[in-house]
Every structure is written in structure tokens, then in C-alpha cells.
PDB file of C-alpha atoms in Angstrom:
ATOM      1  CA  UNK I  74      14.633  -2.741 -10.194  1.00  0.00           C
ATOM      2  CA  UNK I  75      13.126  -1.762  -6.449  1.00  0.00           C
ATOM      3  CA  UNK I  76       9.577  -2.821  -7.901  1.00  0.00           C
ATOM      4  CA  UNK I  77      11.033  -6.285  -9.291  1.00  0.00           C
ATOM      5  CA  UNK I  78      12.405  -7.048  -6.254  1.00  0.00           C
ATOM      6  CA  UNK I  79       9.002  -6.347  -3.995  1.00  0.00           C
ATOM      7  CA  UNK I  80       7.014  -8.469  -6.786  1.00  0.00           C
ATOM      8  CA  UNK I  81       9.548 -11.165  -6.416  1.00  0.00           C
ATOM      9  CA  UNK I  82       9.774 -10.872  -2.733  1.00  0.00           C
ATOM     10  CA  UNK I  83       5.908 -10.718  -2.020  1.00  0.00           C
ATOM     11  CA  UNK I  84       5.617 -13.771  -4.392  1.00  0.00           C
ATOM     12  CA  UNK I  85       7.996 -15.720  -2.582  1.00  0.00           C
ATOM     13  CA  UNK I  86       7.564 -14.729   0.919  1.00  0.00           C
ATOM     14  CA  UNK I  87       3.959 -13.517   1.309  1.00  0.00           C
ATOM     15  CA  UNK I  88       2.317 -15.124   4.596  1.00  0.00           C
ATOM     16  CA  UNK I  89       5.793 -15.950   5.770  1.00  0.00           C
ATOM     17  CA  UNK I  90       5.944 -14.572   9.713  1.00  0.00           C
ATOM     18  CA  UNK I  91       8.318 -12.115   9.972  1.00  0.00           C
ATOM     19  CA  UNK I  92       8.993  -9.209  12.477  1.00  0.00           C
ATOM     20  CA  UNK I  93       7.864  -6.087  11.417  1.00  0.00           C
ATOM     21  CA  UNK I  94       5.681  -7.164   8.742  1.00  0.00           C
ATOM     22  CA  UNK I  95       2.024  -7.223   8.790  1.00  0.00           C
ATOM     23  CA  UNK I  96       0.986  -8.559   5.112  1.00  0.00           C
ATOM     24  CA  UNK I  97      -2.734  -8.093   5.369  1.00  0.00           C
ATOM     25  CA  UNK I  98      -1.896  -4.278   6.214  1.00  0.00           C
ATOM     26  CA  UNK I  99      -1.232  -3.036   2.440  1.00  0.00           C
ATOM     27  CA  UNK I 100      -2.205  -5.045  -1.099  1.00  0.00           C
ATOM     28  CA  UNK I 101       1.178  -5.464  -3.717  1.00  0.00           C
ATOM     29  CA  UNK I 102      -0.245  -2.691  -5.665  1.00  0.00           C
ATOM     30  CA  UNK I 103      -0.334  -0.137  -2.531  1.00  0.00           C
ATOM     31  CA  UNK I 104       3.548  -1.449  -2.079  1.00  0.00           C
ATOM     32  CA  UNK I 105       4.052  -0.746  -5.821  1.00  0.00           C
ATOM     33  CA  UNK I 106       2.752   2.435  -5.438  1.00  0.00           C
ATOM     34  CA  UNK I 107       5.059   3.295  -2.538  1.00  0.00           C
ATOM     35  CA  UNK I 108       8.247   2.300  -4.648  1.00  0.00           C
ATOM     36  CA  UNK I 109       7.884   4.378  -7.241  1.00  0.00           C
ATOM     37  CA  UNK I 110       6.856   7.460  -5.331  1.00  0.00           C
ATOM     38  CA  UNK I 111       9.384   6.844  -2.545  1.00  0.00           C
ATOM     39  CA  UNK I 112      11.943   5.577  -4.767  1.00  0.00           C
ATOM     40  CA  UNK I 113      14.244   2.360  -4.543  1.00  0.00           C
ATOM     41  CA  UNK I 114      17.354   4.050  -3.373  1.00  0.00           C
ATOM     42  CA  UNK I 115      15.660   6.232  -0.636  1.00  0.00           C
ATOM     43  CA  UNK I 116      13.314   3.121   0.231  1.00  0.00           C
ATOM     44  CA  UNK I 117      17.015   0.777   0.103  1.00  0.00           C
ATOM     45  CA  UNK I 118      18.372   2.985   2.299  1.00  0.00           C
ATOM     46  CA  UNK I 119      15.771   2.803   4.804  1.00  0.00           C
ATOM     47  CA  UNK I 120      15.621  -0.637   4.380  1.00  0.00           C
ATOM     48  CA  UNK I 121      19.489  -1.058   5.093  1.00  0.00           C
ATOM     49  CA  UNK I 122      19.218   0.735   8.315  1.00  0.00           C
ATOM     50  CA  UNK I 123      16.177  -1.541   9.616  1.00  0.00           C
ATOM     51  CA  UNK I 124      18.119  -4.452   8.554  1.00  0.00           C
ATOM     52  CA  UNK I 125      21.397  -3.558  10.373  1.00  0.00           C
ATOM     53  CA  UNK I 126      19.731  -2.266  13.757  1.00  0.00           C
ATOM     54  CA  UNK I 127      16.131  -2.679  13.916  1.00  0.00           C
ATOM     55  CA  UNK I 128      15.372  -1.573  17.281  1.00  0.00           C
ATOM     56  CA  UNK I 129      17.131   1.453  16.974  1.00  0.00           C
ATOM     57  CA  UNK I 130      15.167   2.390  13.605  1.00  0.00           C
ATOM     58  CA  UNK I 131      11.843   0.602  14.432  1.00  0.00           C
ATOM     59  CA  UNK I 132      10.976   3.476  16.760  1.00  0.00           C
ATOM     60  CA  UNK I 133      11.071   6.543  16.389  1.00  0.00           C
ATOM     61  CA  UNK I 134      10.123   6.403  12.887  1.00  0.00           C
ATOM     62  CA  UNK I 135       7.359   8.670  11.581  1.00  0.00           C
ATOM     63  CA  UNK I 136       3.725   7.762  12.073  1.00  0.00           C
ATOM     64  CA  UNK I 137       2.646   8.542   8.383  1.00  0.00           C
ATOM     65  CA  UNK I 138       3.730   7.846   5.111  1.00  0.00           C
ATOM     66  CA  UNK I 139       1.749  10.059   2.042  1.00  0.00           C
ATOM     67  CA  UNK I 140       2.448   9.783  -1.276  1.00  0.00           C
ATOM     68  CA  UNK I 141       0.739  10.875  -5.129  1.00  0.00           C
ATOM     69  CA  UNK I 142       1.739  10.069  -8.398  1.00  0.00           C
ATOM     70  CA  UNK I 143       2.103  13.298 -10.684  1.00  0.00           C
ATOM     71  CA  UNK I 144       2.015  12.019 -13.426  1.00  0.00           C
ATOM     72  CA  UNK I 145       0.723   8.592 -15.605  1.00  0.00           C
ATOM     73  CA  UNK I 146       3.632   7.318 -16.105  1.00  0.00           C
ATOM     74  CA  UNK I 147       4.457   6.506 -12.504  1.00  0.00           C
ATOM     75  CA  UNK I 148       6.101   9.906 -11.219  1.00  0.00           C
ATOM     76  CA  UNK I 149       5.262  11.003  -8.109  1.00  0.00           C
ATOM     77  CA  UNK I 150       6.498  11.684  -4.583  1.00  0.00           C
ATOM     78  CA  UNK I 151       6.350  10.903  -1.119  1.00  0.00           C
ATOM     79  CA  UNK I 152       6.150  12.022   2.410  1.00  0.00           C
ATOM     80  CA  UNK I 153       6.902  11.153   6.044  1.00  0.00           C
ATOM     81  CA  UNK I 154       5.022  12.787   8.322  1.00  0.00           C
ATOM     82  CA  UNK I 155       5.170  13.170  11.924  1.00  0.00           C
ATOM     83  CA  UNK I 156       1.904  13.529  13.652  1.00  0.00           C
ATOM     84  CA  UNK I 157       1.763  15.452  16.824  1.00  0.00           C
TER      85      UNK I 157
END
């Protein structure tokens, strides 16, 4: 459902201005990529806390985000990393 929602939400809103989104930055398919290694409850969780506070969250956060698929079918995992 996560990845129906970005589709849906990049469709509609794509170009929009909005703080805290750069849209040239990353292509829907990097995005897609992203929610299915990060995963839509991890990635709505984030998202709730940027939402609800986003100064508090918007700093702070960690300066890299890695992720691989394991598999074909879309499995894979993902990262945060802090870089020192």
C-alpha cells in the first residue's frame, strides 16, 4: 500500500513547492526502491514524526540512507547511516 500511495502522491503533487522536498533530487523509481527496502510502516512512522514536529525531526536526522534489494522479488533492506 506504501508504494501506491508514493505513485499516487508523486502523480498528484510532483512540482508542487513544499518544505522539505526537493523533487529533482531522486526519480519515482529511486522512491520506489526506498519503500520497499525501508518498508511502509518504518517509512510511516518516520513520516508521522516529520509531520507532527518537523523542526524537531528535520535535524538531527542521519546524513545517509543505503539500501539493496536481496532478492527479485522486491526484498531487501535499508540503512541510516551517520557519517562522522
Amino acid at each position: 500500500m506504501a508504494e501506491e500511495m508514493l505513485i499516487s502522491s508523486w502523480e498528484l503533487h510532483q512540482g508542487t513547492s513544499c518544505q522539505g522536498v526537493n523533487w529533482a533530487r531522486y526519480s519515482l523509481t529511486d522512491l520506489r526502491a526506498v519503500v520497499a527496502c525501508v518498508g511502509g510502516h518504518r517509512l510511516a512512522s518516520l513520516l508521522r514524526h516529520l509531520a507532527v514536529d518537523y523542526r524537531s525531526w528535520s535535524s538531527g536526522m542521519p546524513d545517509l540512507l543505503l539500501w539493496r534489494f536481496l532478492d527479485e522479488r522486491g526484498g531487501g533492506e535499508a540503512k541510516l547511516v551517520e557519517v562522522k
